[in-house]
Short mmCIF file of C-alpha atoms in Angstrom, two decimals:
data_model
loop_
_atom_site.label_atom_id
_atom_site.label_comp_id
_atom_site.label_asym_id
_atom_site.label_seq_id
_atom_site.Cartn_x
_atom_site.Cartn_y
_atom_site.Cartn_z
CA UNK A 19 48.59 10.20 141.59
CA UNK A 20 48.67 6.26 141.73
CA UNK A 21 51.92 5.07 143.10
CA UNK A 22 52.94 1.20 142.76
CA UNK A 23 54.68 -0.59 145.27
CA UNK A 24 56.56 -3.96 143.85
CA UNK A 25 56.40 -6.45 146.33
CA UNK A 26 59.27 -9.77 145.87
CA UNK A 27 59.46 -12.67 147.98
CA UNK A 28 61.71 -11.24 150.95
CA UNK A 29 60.22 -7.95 150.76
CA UNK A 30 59.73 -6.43 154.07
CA UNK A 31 59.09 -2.47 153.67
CA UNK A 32 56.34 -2.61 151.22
CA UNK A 33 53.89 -2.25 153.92
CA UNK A 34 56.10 1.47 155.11
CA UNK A 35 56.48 2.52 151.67
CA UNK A 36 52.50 2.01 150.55
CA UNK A 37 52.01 3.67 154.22
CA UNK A 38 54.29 6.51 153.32
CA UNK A 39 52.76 7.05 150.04
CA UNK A 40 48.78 6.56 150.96
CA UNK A 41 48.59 7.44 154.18
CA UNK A 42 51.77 10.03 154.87
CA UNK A 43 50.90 11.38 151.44
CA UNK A 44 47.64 11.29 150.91
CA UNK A 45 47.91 9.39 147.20
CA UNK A 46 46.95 6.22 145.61
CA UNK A 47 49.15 3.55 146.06
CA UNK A 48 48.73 -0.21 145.28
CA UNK A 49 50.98 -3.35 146.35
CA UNK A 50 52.13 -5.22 143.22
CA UNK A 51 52.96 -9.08 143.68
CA UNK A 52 56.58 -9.17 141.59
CA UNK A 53 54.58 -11.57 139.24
CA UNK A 54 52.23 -9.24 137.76
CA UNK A 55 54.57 -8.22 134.46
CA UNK A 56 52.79 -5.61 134.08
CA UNK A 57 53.45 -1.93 135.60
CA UNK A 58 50.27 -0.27 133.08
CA UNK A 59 48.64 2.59 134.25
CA UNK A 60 51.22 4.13 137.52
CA UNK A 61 52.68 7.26 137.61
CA UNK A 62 54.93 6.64 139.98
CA UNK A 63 57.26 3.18 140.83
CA UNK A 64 58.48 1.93 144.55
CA UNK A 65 60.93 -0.65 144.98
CA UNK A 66 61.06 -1.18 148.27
CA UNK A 67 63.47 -2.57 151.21
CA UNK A 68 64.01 -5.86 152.53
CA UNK A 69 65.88 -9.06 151.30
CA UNK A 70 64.28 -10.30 147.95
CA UNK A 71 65.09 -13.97 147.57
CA UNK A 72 67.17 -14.05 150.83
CA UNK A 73 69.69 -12.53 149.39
CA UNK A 74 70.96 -15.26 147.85
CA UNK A 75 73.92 -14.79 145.45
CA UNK A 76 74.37 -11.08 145.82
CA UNK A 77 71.68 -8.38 147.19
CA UNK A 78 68.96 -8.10 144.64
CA UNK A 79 70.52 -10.63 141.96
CA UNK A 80 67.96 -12.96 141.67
CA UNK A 81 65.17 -10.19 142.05
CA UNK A 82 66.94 -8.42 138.74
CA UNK A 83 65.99 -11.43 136.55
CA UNK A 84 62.49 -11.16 137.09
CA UNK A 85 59.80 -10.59 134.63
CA UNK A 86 58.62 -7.88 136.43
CA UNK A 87 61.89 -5.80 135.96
CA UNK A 88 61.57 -5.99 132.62
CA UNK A 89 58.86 -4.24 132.56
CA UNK A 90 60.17 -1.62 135.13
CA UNK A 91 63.20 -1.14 131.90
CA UNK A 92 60.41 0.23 129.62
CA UNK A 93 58.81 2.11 132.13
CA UNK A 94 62.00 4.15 132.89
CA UNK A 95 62.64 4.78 129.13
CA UNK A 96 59.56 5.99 129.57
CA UNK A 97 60.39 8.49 132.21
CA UNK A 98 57.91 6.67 134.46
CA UNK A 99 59.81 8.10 138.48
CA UNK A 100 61.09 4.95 139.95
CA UNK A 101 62.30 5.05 143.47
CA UNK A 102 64.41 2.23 144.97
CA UNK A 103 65.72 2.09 148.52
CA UNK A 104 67.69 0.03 150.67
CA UNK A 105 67.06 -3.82 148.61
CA UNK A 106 65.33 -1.53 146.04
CA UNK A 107 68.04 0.23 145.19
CA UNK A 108 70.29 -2.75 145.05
CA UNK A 109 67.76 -4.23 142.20
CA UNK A 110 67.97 -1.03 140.47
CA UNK A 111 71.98 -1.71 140.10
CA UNK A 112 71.80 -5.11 139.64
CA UNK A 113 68.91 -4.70 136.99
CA UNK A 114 71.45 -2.20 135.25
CA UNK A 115 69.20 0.63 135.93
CA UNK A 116 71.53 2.65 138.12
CA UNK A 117 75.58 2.20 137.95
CA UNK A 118 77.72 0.79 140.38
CA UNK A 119 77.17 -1.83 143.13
CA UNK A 120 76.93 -2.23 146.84
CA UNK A 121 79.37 -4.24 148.68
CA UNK A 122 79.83 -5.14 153.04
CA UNK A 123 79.48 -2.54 155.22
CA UNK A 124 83.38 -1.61 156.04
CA UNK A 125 82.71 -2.47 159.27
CA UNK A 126 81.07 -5.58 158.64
CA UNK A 127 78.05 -5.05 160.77
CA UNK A 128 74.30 -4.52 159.61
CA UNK A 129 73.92 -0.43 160.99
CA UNK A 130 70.23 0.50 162.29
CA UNK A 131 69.85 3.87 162.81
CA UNK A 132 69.13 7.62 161.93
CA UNK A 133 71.82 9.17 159.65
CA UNK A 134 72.04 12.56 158.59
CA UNK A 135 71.93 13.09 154.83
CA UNK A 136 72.81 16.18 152.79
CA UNK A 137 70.43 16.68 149.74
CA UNK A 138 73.29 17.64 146.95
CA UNK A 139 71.16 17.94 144.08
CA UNK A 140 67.67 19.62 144.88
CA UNK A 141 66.63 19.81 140.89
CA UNK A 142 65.44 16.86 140.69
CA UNK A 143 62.05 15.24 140.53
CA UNK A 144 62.73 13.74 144.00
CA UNK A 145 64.30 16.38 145.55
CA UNK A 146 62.76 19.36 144.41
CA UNK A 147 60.72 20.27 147.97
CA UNK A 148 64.37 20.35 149.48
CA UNK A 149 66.74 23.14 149.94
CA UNK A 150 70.24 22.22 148.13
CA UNK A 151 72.79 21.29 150.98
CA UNK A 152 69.82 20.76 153.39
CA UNK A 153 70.59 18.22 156.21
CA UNK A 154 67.91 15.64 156.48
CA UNK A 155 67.85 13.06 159.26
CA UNK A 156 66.94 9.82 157.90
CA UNK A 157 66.85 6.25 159.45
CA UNK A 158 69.40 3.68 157.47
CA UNK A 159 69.16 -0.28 158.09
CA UNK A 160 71.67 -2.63 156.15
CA UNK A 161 74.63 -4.65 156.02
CA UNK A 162 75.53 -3.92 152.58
CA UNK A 163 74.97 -0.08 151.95
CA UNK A 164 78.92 0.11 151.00
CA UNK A 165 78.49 2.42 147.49
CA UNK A 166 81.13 1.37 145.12
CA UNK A 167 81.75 2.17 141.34
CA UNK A 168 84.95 2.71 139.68
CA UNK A 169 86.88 6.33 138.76
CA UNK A 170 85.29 6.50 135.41
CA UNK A 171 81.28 5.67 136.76
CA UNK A 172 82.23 8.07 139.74
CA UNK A 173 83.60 11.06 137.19
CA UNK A 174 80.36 10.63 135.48
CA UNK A 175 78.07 10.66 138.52
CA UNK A 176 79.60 14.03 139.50
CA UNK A 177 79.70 15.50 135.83
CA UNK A 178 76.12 15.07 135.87
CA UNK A 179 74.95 16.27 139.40
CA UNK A 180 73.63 12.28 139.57
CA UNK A 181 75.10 12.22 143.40
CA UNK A 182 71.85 13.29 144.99
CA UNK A 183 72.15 12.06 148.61
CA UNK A 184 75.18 12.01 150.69
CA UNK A 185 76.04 10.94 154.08
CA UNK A 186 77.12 13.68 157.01
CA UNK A 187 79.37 11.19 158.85
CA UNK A 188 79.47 8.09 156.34
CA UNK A 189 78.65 5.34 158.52
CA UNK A 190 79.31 2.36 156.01
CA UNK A 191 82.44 3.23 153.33
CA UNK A 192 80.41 4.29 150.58
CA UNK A 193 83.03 6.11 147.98
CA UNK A 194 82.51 10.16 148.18
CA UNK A 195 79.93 9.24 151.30
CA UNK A 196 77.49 8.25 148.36
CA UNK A 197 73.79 7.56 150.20
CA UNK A 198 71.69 8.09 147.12
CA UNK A 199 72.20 8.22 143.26
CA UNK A 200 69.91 9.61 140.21
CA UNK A 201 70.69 7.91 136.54
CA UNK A 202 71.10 10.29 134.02
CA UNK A 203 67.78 10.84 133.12
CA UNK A 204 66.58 12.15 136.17
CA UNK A 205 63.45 9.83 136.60
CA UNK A 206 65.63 6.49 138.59
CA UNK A 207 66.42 7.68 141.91
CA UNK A 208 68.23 4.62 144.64
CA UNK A 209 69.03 5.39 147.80
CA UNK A 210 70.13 2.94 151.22
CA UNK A 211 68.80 5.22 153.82
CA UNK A 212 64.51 5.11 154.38
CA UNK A 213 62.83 7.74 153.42
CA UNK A 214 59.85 5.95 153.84
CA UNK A 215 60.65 5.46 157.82
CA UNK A 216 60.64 9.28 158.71
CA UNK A 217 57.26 10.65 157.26
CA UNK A 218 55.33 11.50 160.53
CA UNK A 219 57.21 13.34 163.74
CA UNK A 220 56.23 10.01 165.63
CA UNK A 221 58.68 8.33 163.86
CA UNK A 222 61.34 10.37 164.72
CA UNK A 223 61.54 12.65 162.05
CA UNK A 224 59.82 13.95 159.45
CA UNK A 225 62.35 14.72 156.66
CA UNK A 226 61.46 12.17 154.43
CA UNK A 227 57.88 12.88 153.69
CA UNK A 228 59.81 15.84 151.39
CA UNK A 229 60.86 13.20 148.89
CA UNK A 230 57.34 11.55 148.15
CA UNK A 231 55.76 15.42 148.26
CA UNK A 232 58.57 16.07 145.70
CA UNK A 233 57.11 13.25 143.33
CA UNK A 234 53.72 14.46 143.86
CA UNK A 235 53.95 17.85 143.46
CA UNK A 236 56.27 17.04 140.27
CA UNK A 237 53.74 14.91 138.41
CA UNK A 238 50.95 17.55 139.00
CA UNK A 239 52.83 20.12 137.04
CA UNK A 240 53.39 17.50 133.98
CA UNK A 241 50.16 16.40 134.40
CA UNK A 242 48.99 20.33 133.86
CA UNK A 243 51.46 20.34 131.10
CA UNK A 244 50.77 17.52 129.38
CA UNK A 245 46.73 18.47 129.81
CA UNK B 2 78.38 -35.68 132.20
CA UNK B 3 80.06 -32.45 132.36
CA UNK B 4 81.15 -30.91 135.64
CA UNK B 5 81.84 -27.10 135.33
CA UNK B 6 83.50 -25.59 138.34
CA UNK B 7 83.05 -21.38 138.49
CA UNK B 8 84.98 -19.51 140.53
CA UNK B 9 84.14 -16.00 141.61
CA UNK B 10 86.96 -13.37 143.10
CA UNK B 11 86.40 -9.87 143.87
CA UNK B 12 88.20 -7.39 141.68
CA UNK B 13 91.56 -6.17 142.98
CA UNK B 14 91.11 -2.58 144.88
CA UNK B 15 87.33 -3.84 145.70
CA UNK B 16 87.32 -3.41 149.69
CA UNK B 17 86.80 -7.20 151.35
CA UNK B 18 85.81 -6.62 154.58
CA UNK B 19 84.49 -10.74 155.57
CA UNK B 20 88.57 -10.94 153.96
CA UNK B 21 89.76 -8.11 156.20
CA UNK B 22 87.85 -9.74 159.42
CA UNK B 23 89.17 -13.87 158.74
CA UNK B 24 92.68 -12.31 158.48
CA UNK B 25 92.37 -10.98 161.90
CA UNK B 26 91.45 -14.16 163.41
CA UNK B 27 93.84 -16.06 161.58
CA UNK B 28 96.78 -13.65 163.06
CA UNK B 29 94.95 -14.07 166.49
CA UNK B 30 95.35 -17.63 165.95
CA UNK B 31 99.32 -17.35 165.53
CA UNK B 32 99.07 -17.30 161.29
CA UNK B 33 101.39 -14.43 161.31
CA UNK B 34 102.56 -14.50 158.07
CA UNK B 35 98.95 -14.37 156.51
CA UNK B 36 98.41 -11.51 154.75
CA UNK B 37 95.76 -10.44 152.17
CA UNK B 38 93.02 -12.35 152.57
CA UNK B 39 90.27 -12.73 149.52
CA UNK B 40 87.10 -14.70 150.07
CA UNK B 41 84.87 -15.25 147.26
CA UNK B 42 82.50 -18.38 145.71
CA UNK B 43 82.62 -21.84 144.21
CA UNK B 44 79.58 -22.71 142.20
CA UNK B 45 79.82 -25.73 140.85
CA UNK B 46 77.02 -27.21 138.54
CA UNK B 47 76.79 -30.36 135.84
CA UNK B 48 75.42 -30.21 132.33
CA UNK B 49 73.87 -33.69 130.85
CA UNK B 50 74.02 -32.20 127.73
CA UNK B 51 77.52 -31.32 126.05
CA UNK B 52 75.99 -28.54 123.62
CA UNK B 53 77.80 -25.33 123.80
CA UNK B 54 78.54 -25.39 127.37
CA UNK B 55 81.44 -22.90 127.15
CA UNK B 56 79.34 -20.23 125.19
CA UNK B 57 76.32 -20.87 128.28
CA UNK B 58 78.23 -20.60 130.86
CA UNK B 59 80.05 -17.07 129.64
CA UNK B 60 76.58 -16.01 129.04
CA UNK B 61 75.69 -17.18 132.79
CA UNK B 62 78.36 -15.58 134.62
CA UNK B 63 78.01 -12.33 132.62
CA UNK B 64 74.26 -12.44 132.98
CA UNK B 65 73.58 -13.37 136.60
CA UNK B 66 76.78 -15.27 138.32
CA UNK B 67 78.90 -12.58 139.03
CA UNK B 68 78.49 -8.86 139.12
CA UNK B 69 81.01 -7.09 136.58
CA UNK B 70 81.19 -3.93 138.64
CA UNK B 71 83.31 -5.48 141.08
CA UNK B 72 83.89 -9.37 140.44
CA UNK B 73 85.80 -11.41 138.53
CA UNK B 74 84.95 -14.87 137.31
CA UNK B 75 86.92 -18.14 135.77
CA UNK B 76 85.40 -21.62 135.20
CA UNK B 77 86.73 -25.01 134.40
CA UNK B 78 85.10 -27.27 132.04
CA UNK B 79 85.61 -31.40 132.67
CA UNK B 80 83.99 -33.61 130.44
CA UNK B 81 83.10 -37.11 130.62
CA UNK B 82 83.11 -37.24 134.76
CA UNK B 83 80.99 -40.09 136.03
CA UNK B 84 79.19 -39.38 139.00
#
């Protein structure tokens, strides 16, 4: 399984997230400079954390107009997985992929530190190595993690099991503690907390190695039945 | 020249923390009476060419300027300002 990481100006998890997925997870994974337009030829799609263009204008605003995100449209029509987290998963809403937006942390600061998160939906490509309503220890980092969408967007999300993550003790105002969100499909998954940060016991935990060995063992069973 | 002026307000029941924190201080300060505090952004930007401004800059702030989940946006349009 060959896993891309998109890399932007501002960028600073790539290195965790190719590290998570080559070396945590023992697949293929290759950085991609945000200028290569094309995403040919991966099974699998990381957007990863860190503060694309500064963020300037709005968290992941000026990343969403790129020609690479274009390209990351067709590949999600396509079903292609694509995971976004922390920055990553503020392109994915600002790109139109997921719904909703981030705003502030309510308590204005940026918040560093291990959360526990309760995996709500466990059928989904992502997820799948979980147990539903398992409690996951994961390390968050952000300033503007605040979920927000309005009544209608937030009846939907719940109507379709799309809430995927939530937080035990929401640390930044998020509506319904929302940590991580699934479009309808099933293939876009963005999340603020790192899953990428807690694949080996030396970093503190473990719990998110679950998520990439969810995507792995997932495309070996539609790789068998697509053979 | 034309001088275009957008202004960009967060959408009423959108939490404003940075609003929340400024109205603090200014009741530390002895502003009592301030209540409800709202920050949000100027961008301001000139056009040498008078060719469908209006329609652009729509397209602009629906496109990139402001985020429809949870801003708002107005703009004025002044033609003919010399620099």
């Amino acid at each position: 399984m060959k896993f891309a990481v998109i890399v932007f100006p501002g960028s600073n998890c790539d290195r965790d997230m190719y590290y998570a997925a080559k070396d945590a997870l023992g697949a293929e994974a290759e950085l991609v400079w945000y200028q290569d337009s094309s995403l040919e030829g991966y099974d699998a799609i990381l957007l990863p954390g860190g503060f694309s263009y500064g963020d300037y204008l709005r968290c992941g605003a000026i990343a969403s107009t790129s020609e690479i995100v274009k390209s990351l449209h067709r590949e999600a029509d396509r079903g292609t997985p694509i995971l976004g987290v922390c920055n990553g998963f503020q392109i994915l809403l600002e790109s139109g992929l997921l719904p909703g937006a981030l705003l502030r942390n309510k308590g204005l600061k940026f918040l560093c530190h291990h959360e526990h998160l309760v995996v709500r939906n466990n059928q989904t490509l992502f997820t799948s190595e979980y147990e539903k309503g398992q409690m996951i220890s994961i390390p968050i980092a952000h300033g503007e993690g605040n979920y927000f969408c309005d009544p209608t967007t937030l009846a939907q999300l719940k109507a379709n099991n799309q809430i995927v993550f939530t937080y035990q003790n929401n640390p930044n105002g998020s509506v319904e503690d929302i940590a991580g969100i699934v479009n309808e499909k099933g293939n876009v998954l963005g999340m603020m907390p790192h899953p990428e940060r807690a694949t080996e016991a030396i970093l503190g935990s473990e719990d998110g190695l679950n998520l990439f060995k969810s995507m792995l063992v997932n495309w070996r069973e539609s790789y068998v039945t697509n053979a | 020249m034309i001088k275009v002026n957008i202004h960009i307000t967060l959408k009423e029941g959108v939490l404003d923390p940075q609003g929340k924190a400024i109205e603090g201080s200014l009741n530390t300060l002895g502003y009592q009476g301030v209540e409800d505090v709202r920050v949000g952004k100027l961008i301001e930007m000139t056009f040498s060419d008078s060719e469908q401004v209006t329609e652009q800059v729509e397209q602009m702030c629906q496109k990139l300027l402001a985020n429809p989940v949870i801003e708002n946006y107005s703009y004025t349009i002044e033609e003919g300002v010399v620099q």
